Short mmCIF file of C-alpha atoms (C1' of nucleotides) in Angstrom, two decimals:
data_model
loop_
_atom_site.label_atom_id
_atom_site.label_comp_id
_atom_site.label_asym_id
_atom_site.label_seq_id
_atom_site.Cartn_x
_atom_site.Cartn_y
_atom_site.Cartn_z
CA UNK A 20 0.00 0.00 0.00
CA UNK A 21 3.05 2.16 0.28
CA UNK A 22 2.24 4.92 2.67
CA UNK A 23 5.29 6.44 4.25
CA UNK A 24 4.34 8.51 7.22
CA UNK A 25 6.69 10.80 9.00
CA UNK A 26 4.87 11.91 12.09
CA UNK A 27 7.74 13.19 14.17
CA UNK A 28 9.71 16.12 12.87
CA UNK A 29 7.94 16.57 9.59
CA UNK A 30 6.61 19.92 8.49
CA UNK A 31 3.03 20.44 7.45
CA UNK A 32 3.90 20.34 3.84
CA UNK A 33 5.25 16.83 3.77
CA UNK A 34 2.68 15.68 6.30
CA UNK A 35 -0.20 16.84 4.14
CA UNK A 36 1.50 15.47 1.12
CA UNK A 37 1.70 12.04 2.73
CA UNK A 38 -1.88 12.18 3.91
CA UNK A 39 -3.13 13.03 0.45
CA UNK A 40 -1.08 10.21 -1.02
CA UNK A 41 -2.46 7.73 1.46
CA UNK A 42 -6.04 8.77 0.76
CA UNK A 43 -5.66 8.75 -2.99
CA UNK A 44 -3.89 5.43 -2.92
CA UNK A 45 -7.05 4.02 -1.49
CA UNK A 46 -9.45 5.80 -3.80
CA UNK A 47 -10.63 8.25 -1.19
CA UNK A 48 -10.89 11.84 -2.21
CA UNK A 49 -8.76 13.98 0.10
CA UNK A 50 -11.28 16.37 1.59
CA UNK A 51 -10.39 18.64 4.51
CA UNK A 52 -12.40 16.57 7.01
CA UNK A 53 -10.78 13.36 5.90
CA UNK A 54 -7.35 14.87 6.07
CA UNK A 55 -7.98 16.11 9.59
CA UNK A 56 -9.22 12.75 10.80
CA UNK A 57 -6.36 10.91 9.19
CA UNK A 58 -3.86 13.39 10.57
CA UNK A 59 -5.07 12.69 14.09
CA UNK A 60 -4.85 8.97 13.58
CA UNK A 61 -1.29 9.35 12.41
CA UNK A 62 -0.02 11.83 14.94
CA UNK A 63 -1.66 10.42 18.06
CA UNK A 64 0.24 7.16 17.74
CA UNK A 65 -2.60 5.15 19.17
CA UNK A 66 -6.01 3.68 18.56
CA UNK A 67 -8.69 6.33 18.74
CA UNK A 68 -12.37 6.09 19.43
CA UNK A 69 -14.95 8.16 17.62
CA UNK A 70 -15.41 10.28 20.71
CA UNK A 71 -11.68 10.88 21.09
CA UNK A 72 -11.40 12.04 17.51
CA UNK A 73 -14.47 14.19 17.99
CA UNK A 74 -12.84 15.90 20.95
CA UNK A 75 -9.55 16.34 19.15
CA UNK A 76 -11.31 17.95 16.21
CA UNK A 77 -13.91 19.96 18.11
CA UNK A 78 -16.20 21.45 16.88
CA UNK A 79 -16.24 19.14 13.91
CA UNK A 80 -19.42 17.13 13.48
CA UNK A 81 -19.51 13.72 15.09
CA UNK A 82 -21.56 12.06 12.39
CA UNK A 83 -19.25 13.30 9.69
CA UNK A 84 -16.29 11.81 11.53
CA UNK A 85 -18.29 8.63 11.96
CA UNK A 86 -18.89 8.38 8.25
CA UNK A 87 -15.34 9.35 7.47
CA UNK A 88 -14.14 6.43 9.57
CA UNK A 89 -16.59 4.13 7.82
CA UNK A 90 -15.10 5.26 4.53
CA UNK A 91 -11.61 4.61 5.82
CA UNK A 92 -12.57 1.10 6.88
CA UNK A 93 -14.33 0.36 3.63
CA UNK A 94 -11.37 1.52 1.61
CA UNK A 95 -8.71 -0.23 3.63
CA UNK A 96 -7.12 2.81 5.25
CA UNK A 97 -8.15 1.84 8.76
CA UNK A 98 -9.81 -1.03 10.48
CA UNK A 99 -12.14 -0.94 13.41
CA UNK A 100 -11.49 -2.80 16.58
CA UNK A 101 -14.52 -3.85 18.58
CA UNK A 102 -13.16 -4.23 22.05
CA UNK A 103 -15.70 -6.45 23.73
CA UNK A 104 -17.92 -4.31 25.90
CA UNK A 105 -15.56 -1.35 25.71
CA UNK A 106 -16.60 0.38 22.52
CA UNK A 107 -14.86 0.63 19.20
CA UNK A 108 -11.58 2.18 18.27
CA UNK A 109 -9.97 2.71 14.92
CA UNK A 110 -6.45 1.86 13.89
CA UNK A 111 -4.53 2.58 10.75
CA UNK A 112 -4.04 -0.45 8.64
CA UNK A 113 -0.47 -1.61 8.46
CA UNK A 114 1.11 -1.69 5.04
CA UNK A 115 0.46 -5.37 4.55
CA UNK A 116 -3.25 -5.05 5.18
CA UNK A 117 -4.98 -6.45 2.16
CA UNK A 118 -7.57 -4.17 0.70
CA UNK A 119 -10.47 -6.60 0.76
CA UNK A 120 -10.08 -8.24 4.13
CA UNK A 121 -7.93 -5.99 6.21
CA UNK A 122 -7.62 -7.65 9.53
CA UNK A 123 -5.78 -7.11 12.70
CA UNK A 124 -5.54 -10.43 14.35
CA UNK A 125 -3.51 -9.74 17.39
CA UNK A 126 -5.05 -9.20 20.81
CA UNK A 127 -5.98 -5.78 22.07
CA UNK A 128 -5.55 -4.72 25.62
CA UNK A 129 -8.30 -2.61 27.18
CA UNK A 130 -7.29 -0.81 30.34
CA UNK A 131 -10.28 -0.67 32.63
CA UNK A 132 -8.75 2.28 34.40
CA UNK A 133 -7.71 4.70 31.65
CA UNK A 134 -9.95 3.06 29.01
CA UNK A 135 -7.23 3.16 26.38
CA UNK A 136 -7.09 0.34 23.91
CA UNK A 137 -3.68 -0.69 22.74
CA UNK A 138 -2.37 -3.33 20.41
CA UNK A 139 -0.38 -5.97 22.14
CA UNK A 140 1.53 -7.79 19.51
CA UNK A 141 3.88 -9.01 22.17
CA UNK A 142 1.10 -11.11 23.66
CA UNK A 143 1.40 -13.88 21.16
CA UNK A 144 -1.63 -15.95 20.40
CA UNK A 145 -1.70 -18.67 17.87
CA UNK A 146 -4.33 -20.87 16.42
CA UNK A 147 -3.43 -24.42 17.23
CA UNK A 148 -6.07 -25.30 14.77
CA UNK A 149 -7.84 -22.88 12.49
CA UNK A 150 -11.46 -23.87 12.27
CA UNK A 151 -11.30 -26.74 9.86
CA UNK A 152 -14.91 -27.12 9.00
CA UNK A 153 -15.61 -25.30 5.77
CA UNK A 154 -19.07 -24.39 6.98
CA UNK A 155 -17.96 -21.61 9.25
CA UNK A 156 -17.43 -18.44 7.27
CA UNK A 157 -15.09 -16.19 9.17
CA UNK A 158 -15.09 -12.47 8.61
CA UNK A 159 -13.15 -11.17 11.52
CA UNK A 160 -11.53 -12.22 14.72
CA UNK A 161 -11.39 -10.04 17.81
CA UNK A 162 -9.29 -10.80 20.82
CA UNK A 163 -9.67 -8.52 23.78
CA UNK A 164 -7.75 -8.67 27.01
CA UNK A 165 -9.17 -6.56 29.80
CA UNK A 166 -7.21 -5.41 32.79
CA UNK A 167 -4.95 -2.62 33.97
CA UNK A 168 -2.19 -1.32 31.76
CA UNK A 169 1.41 -0.82 32.94
CA UNK A 170 1.03 2.97 33.05
CA UNK A 171 -1.97 2.80 35.37
CA UNK A 172 -0.40 0.04 37.43
CA UNK A 173 2.64 2.24 37.96
CA UNK A 174 0.52 5.14 39.17
CA UNK A 175 -1.17 3.09 41.85
CA UNK B 29 -45.62 -13.51 37.22
CA UNK B 30 -45.81 -17.17 38.09
CA UNK B 31 -45.96 -18.85 34.72
CA UNK B 32 -43.68 -21.83 34.85
CA UNK B 33 -42.62 -23.03 31.47
CA UNK B 34 -41.48 -26.57 31.04
CA UNK B 35 -39.96 -27.01 27.63
CA UNK B 36 -37.74 -29.97 28.38
CA UNK B 37 -38.56 -33.56 29.09
CA UNK B 38 -37.96 -33.36 32.79
CA UNK B 39 -40.83 -32.88 35.12
CA UNK B 40 -41.25 -29.62 36.95
CA UNK B 41 -40.48 -31.14 40.26
CA UNK B 42 -36.96 -32.33 39.60
CA UNK B 43 -36.20 -29.35 37.37
CA UNK B 44 -37.21 -26.91 40.05
CA UNK B 45 -35.40 -28.90 42.63
CA UNK B 46 -32.17 -28.69 40.66
CA UNK B 47 -32.65 -24.99 40.01
CA UNK B 48 -33.16 -24.28 43.67
CA UNK B 49 -30.08 -26.29 44.55
CA UNK B 50 -27.97 -24.42 42.06
CA UNK B 51 -29.16 -21.06 43.34
CA UNK B 52 -28.71 -21.90 47.00
CA UNK B 53 -25.36 -23.47 46.36
CA UNK B 54 -24.25 -20.03 45.20
CA UNK B 55 -25.90 -18.09 48.00
CA UNK B 56 -28.69 -16.73 45.83
CA UNK B 57 -32.16 -16.84 47.24
CA UNK B 58 -34.43 -18.80 44.89
CA UNK B 59 -37.08 -16.27 44.01
CA UNK B 60 -39.59 -16.94 41.23
CA UNK B 61 -37.91 -14.51 38.84
CA UNK B 62 -34.50 -16.02 39.41
CA UNK B 63 -35.85 -19.50 38.91
CA UNK B 64 -37.48 -18.53 35.64
CA UNK B 65 -34.34 -16.90 34.29
CA UNK B 66 -32.17 -19.80 35.33
CA UNK B 67 -34.63 -22.28 33.87
CA UNK B 68 -34.39 -20.58 30.50
CA UNK B 69 -30.63 -20.59 30.61
CA UNK B 70 -30.67 -24.30 31.34
CA UNK B 71 -33.34 -25.40 28.89
CA UNK B 72 -32.38 -23.28 25.92
CA UNK B 73 -28.97 -24.93 25.71
CA UNK B 74 -27.32 -21.79 24.41
CA UNK B 75 -26.01 -18.39 25.30
CA UNK B 76 -28.81 -15.91 25.75
CA UNK B 77 -28.85 -12.16 25.56
CA UNK B 78 -30.86 -10.01 27.90
CA UNK B 79 -33.31 -9.28 25.12
CA UNK B 80 -33.73 -12.94 24.28
CA UNK B 81 -34.48 -13.79 27.89
CA UNK B 82 -36.84 -10.84 28.04
CA UNK B 83 -38.77 -12.20 25.07
CA UNK B 84 -38.82 -15.73 26.45
CA UNK B 85 -40.21 -14.48 29.74
CA UNK B 86 -42.55 -11.81 28.42
CA UNK B 87 -44.05 -9.84 30.10
CA UNK B 88 -41.42 -10.01 32.83
CA UNK B 89 -39.58 -6.78 33.49
CA UNK B 90 -36.36 -6.22 31.57
CA UNK B 91 -34.56 -4.44 34.36
CA UNK B 92 -35.36 -7.17 36.82
CA UNK B 93 -33.91 -9.73 34.45
CA UNK B 94 -30.91 -7.48 33.98
CA UNK B 95 -30.30 -7.33 37.69
CA UNK B 96 -30.97 -11.02 38.07
CA UNK B 97 -28.26 -11.73 35.55
CA UNK B 98 -25.91 -9.38 37.38
CA UNK B 99 -26.59 -11.36 40.53
CA UNK B 100 -25.87 -14.62 38.72
CA UNK B 101 -22.58 -13.27 37.45
CA UNK B 102 -21.59 -11.89 40.83
CA UNK B 103 -22.34 -15.17 42.51
CA UNK B 104 -20.68 -17.40 39.98
CA UNK B 105 -23.77 -18.98 38.48
CA UNK B 106 -23.26 -17.44 35.07
CA UNK B 107 -20.69 -15.37 33.31
CA UNK B 108 -21.23 -12.70 30.73
CA UNK B 109 -19.69 -12.77 27.33
CA UNK B 110 -19.02 -9.44 25.65
CA UNK B 111 -19.02 -10.31 22.02
CA UNK B 112 -17.08 -7.47 20.52
CA UNK B 113 -19.53 -5.01 19.02
CA UNK B 114 -22.32 -7.57 19.03
CA UNK B 115 -23.80 -7.18 22.47
CA UNK B 116 -23.56 -9.36 25.53
CA UNK B 117 -24.82 -12.83 26.19
CA UNK B 118 -24.89 -14.89 29.33
CA UNK B 119 -23.74 -18.44 29.77
CA UNK B 120 -24.02 -20.80 32.68
CA UNK B 121 -20.75 -21.36 34.41
CA UNK B 122 -19.40 -24.85 34.00
CA UNK B 123 -18.90 -26.77 37.18
CA UNK B 124 -15.22 -26.02 37.36
CA UNK B 125 -15.75 -22.28 37.17
CA UNK B 126 -14.06 -20.82 40.18
CA UNK B 127 -16.29 -18.59 42.21
CA UNK B 128 -14.09 -15.53 42.27
CA UNK B 129 -12.83 -15.37 38.73
CA UNK B 130 -15.19 -17.41 36.65
CA UNK B 131 -13.91 -17.22 33.15
CA UNK B 132 -14.72 -18.65 29.82
CA UNK B 133 -11.59 -18.45 27.80
CA UNK B 134 -12.53 -20.14 24.60
CA UNK B 135 -13.54 -18.22 21.48
CA UNK B 136 -17.13 -17.31 20.76
CA UNK B 137 -18.60 -17.31 17.34
CA UNK B 138 -21.00 -14.52 16.45
CA UNK B 139 -23.14 -15.18 13.43
CA UNK B 140 -23.68 -11.90 11.63
CA UNK B 141 -26.76 -13.35 10.02
CA UNK B 142 -28.77 -14.90 12.83
CA UNK B 143 -26.90 -12.98 15.56
CA UNK B 144 -26.57 -16.02 17.75
CA UNK B 145 -23.46 -16.34 19.84
CA UNK B 146 -22.15 -19.81 20.38
CA UNK B 147 -19.19 -21.27 22.18
CA UNK B 148 -16.68 -22.86 19.90
CA UNK B 149 -14.46 -24.97 22.04
CA UNK B 150 -13.51 -26.93 18.96
CA UNK B 151 -11.74 -23.88 17.58
CA UNK B 152 -8.68 -24.36 19.67
CA UNK B 153 -6.64 -21.35 20.58
CA UNK B 154 -3.58 -21.47 22.68
CA UNK B 155 -1.36 -18.91 24.18
CA UNK B 156 2.08 -19.45 22.78
CA UNK B 157 3.21 -17.07 25.43
CA UNK B 158 1.07 -15.73 28.22
CA UNK B 159 1.95 -12.10 28.75
CA UNK B 160 5.13 -12.38 30.70
CA UNK B 161 5.47 -8.88 31.97
CA UNK B 162 4.06 -8.68 35.48
CA UNK B 163 2.90 -5.15 34.87
CA UNK B 164 -0.17 -6.11 32.89
CA UNK B 165 -2.99 -7.03 35.22
CA UNK B 166 -5.40 -9.26 33.37
CA UNK B 167 -9.02 -9.52 34.42
CA UNK B 168 -10.65 -11.17 31.49
CA UNK B 169 -9.99 -12.35 27.99
CA UNK B 170 -12.57 -12.29 25.24
CA UNK B 171 -12.12 -13.94 21.88
CA UNK B 172 -14.77 -13.31 19.31
CA UNK B 173 -14.95 -14.75 15.83
CA UNK B 174 -17.44 -13.07 13.53
CA UNK B 175 -18.88 -14.65 10.47
CA UNK B 176 -21.70 -16.89 9.32
CA UNK B 177 -22.61 -20.01 11.23
CA UNK B 178 -23.13 -23.42 9.59
CA UNK B 179 -26.90 -23.24 10.01
CA UNK B 180 -27.13 -19.95 8.14
CA UNK B 181 -24.61 -21.06 5.56
CA UNK B 182 -26.74 -24.12 4.85
CA UNK B 183 -29.84 -22.00 4.31
CA UNK B 184 -28.20 -19.83 1.70
"C1'" DT C 14 -49.99 -11.72 65.66
"C1'" DA C 15 -48.29 -7.23 64.47
"C1'" DT C 16 -44.26 -4.75 63.14
"C1'" DA C 17 -40.05 -3.60 61.18
"C1'" DC C 18 -36.34 -4.20 58.09
"C1'" DG C 19 -33.76 -5.54 54.20
"C1'" DA C 20 -34.10 -7.79 49.79
"C1'" DA C 21 -36.38 -8.07 45.46
"C1'" DT C 22 -39.25 -6.18 42.03
"C1'" DG C 23 -41.51 -3.01 38.61
"C1'" DC C 24 -41.77 1.23 36.42
"C1'" DA C 25 -39.92 5.57 34.87
"C1'" DA C 26 -36.23 7.79 33.37
"C1'" DT C 27 -31.51 8.72 31.93
"C1'" DA C 28 -27.08 8.05 29.52
"C1'" DG C 29 -24.48 6.97 25.71
"C1'" DA C 30 -23.21 4.82 21.39
"C1'" DA C 31 -24.59 3.65 16.83
"C1'" DT C 32 -27.17 4.83 12.96
"C1'" DT C 33 -30.36 7.02 9.63
"C1'" DG C 34 -32.79 10.83 7.01
"C1'" DC C 35 -32.61 14.87 4.90
"C1'" DA C 36 -31.44 19.25 3.33
"C1'" DA C 37 -27.57 22.29 2.17
"C1'" DT C 38 -23.15 22.70 0.20
"C1'" DC C 39 -19.20 21.53 -2.61
"C1'" DA C 40 -16.67 19.76 -6.69
"C1'" DT C 41 -16.56 18.22 -11.17
"C1'" DT C 42 -18.23 17.45 -15.77
"C1'" DG C 43 -20.78 18.30 -19.90
"C1'" DC D 20 -23.61 27.97 -16.48
"C1'" DA D 21 -26.43 23.89 -15.36
"C1'" DA D 22 -26.63 19.30 -13.75
"C1'" DT D 23 -25.11 15.60 -11.07
"C1'" DG D 24 -23.09 13.05 -7.49
"C1'" DA D 25 -20.27 13.27 -3.34
"C1'" DT D 26 -19.67 15.33 1.09
"C1'" DT D 27 -21.08 17.59 5.11
"C1'" DG D 28 -23.92 19.25 9.14
"C1'" DC D 29 -27.87 18.95 11.86
"C1'" DA D 30 -31.89 16.67 13.77
"C1'" DA D 31 -33.71 12.72 15.14
"C1'" DT D 32 -34.14 7.81 16.09
"C1'" DT D 33 -32.89 3.32 17.79
"C1'" DC D 34 -30.95 0.28 20.95
"C1'" DT D 35 -28.39 -1.14 24.93
"C1'" DA D 36 -26.90 -0.30 29.44
"C1'" DT D 37 -27.82 1.69 33.75
"C1'" DT D 38 -29.80 4.25 37.74
"C1'" DG D 39 -33.46 6.07 40.99
"C1'" DC D 40 -37.21 5.36 43.51
"C1'" DA D 41 -41.37 3.70 45.34
"C1'" DT D 42 -43.75 -0.61 46.19
"C1'" DT D 43 -44.01 -5.29 47.46
"C1'" DC D 44 -42.33 -9.49 49.52
"C1'" DG D 45 -40.20 -12.50 53.00
"C1'" DT D 46 -38.48 -13.15 57.27
"C1'" DA D 47 -37.02 -12.32 61.79
"C1'" DT D 48 -38.40 -10.25 65.95
"C1'" DA D 49 -41.05 -7.57 69.56
#
DNA sequence: TATACGAATGCAATAGAATTGCAATCATTG
DNA sequence: CAATGATTGCAATTCTATTGCATTCGTATA
């Protein structure tokens, strides 16, 4: 998918340039709203919920952000993570995310204290046995670990 | 209230007797409402959502069922399954479920067609590596597989 | 037996996320 | 410039989860 994002020292020019490239690569027209949402997802370095993005972009309209995220998911720019009982967050698709079935099959850790949802690729799961009956059609797999994150543990 | 539904082959006497035992064994007073909810969970042979139980027990009060289920969870009779983005269902705890931390760490399959949530113990997961940093405090793990179940696949 | 108290229940209401409908605006093309 | 489709903003709805409160029920006790 070839998006190269420089979210540290980059100036606005190259940042916007990268954002536009990423959108156009995925057949999404780079409108101001979409660029703003994508910029937040890139610069915040973490999974964001609709409400978090809404707050970051206040007073932008919530429903517009909602539909923008739907567009991102549909076009393979982001995927949504349904953290069991803890709402949804959105994450940028990694480069290798295939356009049709972009998945994110590592567990996610939901901190019940700070509510943040982080990817924990270091918690390695594996299928001993992928479902072998052809009758189950699998769209998506969600793995959610709930507890207290290291940051919150440290503060207590 | 007081409609007692017997949809299994057992007679009411032994069924009720077992239900009362199960409740009392877990320090829950066997009230009519609690017996009805528990009876449904036993006889339906599947995970039930609050709404499903509400419909089965119509016109019983939804909030009462809600609080009954909370009591069951608190007292180790049932556990709740948060199926990522697909609502919650309740399942009876197996015998070995420890009272304090009754868990249900096998994947659950959510059919996006019929919406039913079933346990799939035959889809074997394993931790290659349980999180080895002591800083993560883990309360609960949810694994949700979304797709189309064999029944719905067969109908299409 | 009458009373008192806590548990359980039923109803009303709220909170919050997800979702839809629709009208106004914007961008592009003929 | 007009027409068309995409995008946006606002209002409103739906659905689940949750709380508050008054009433009822069950039981222990005066």
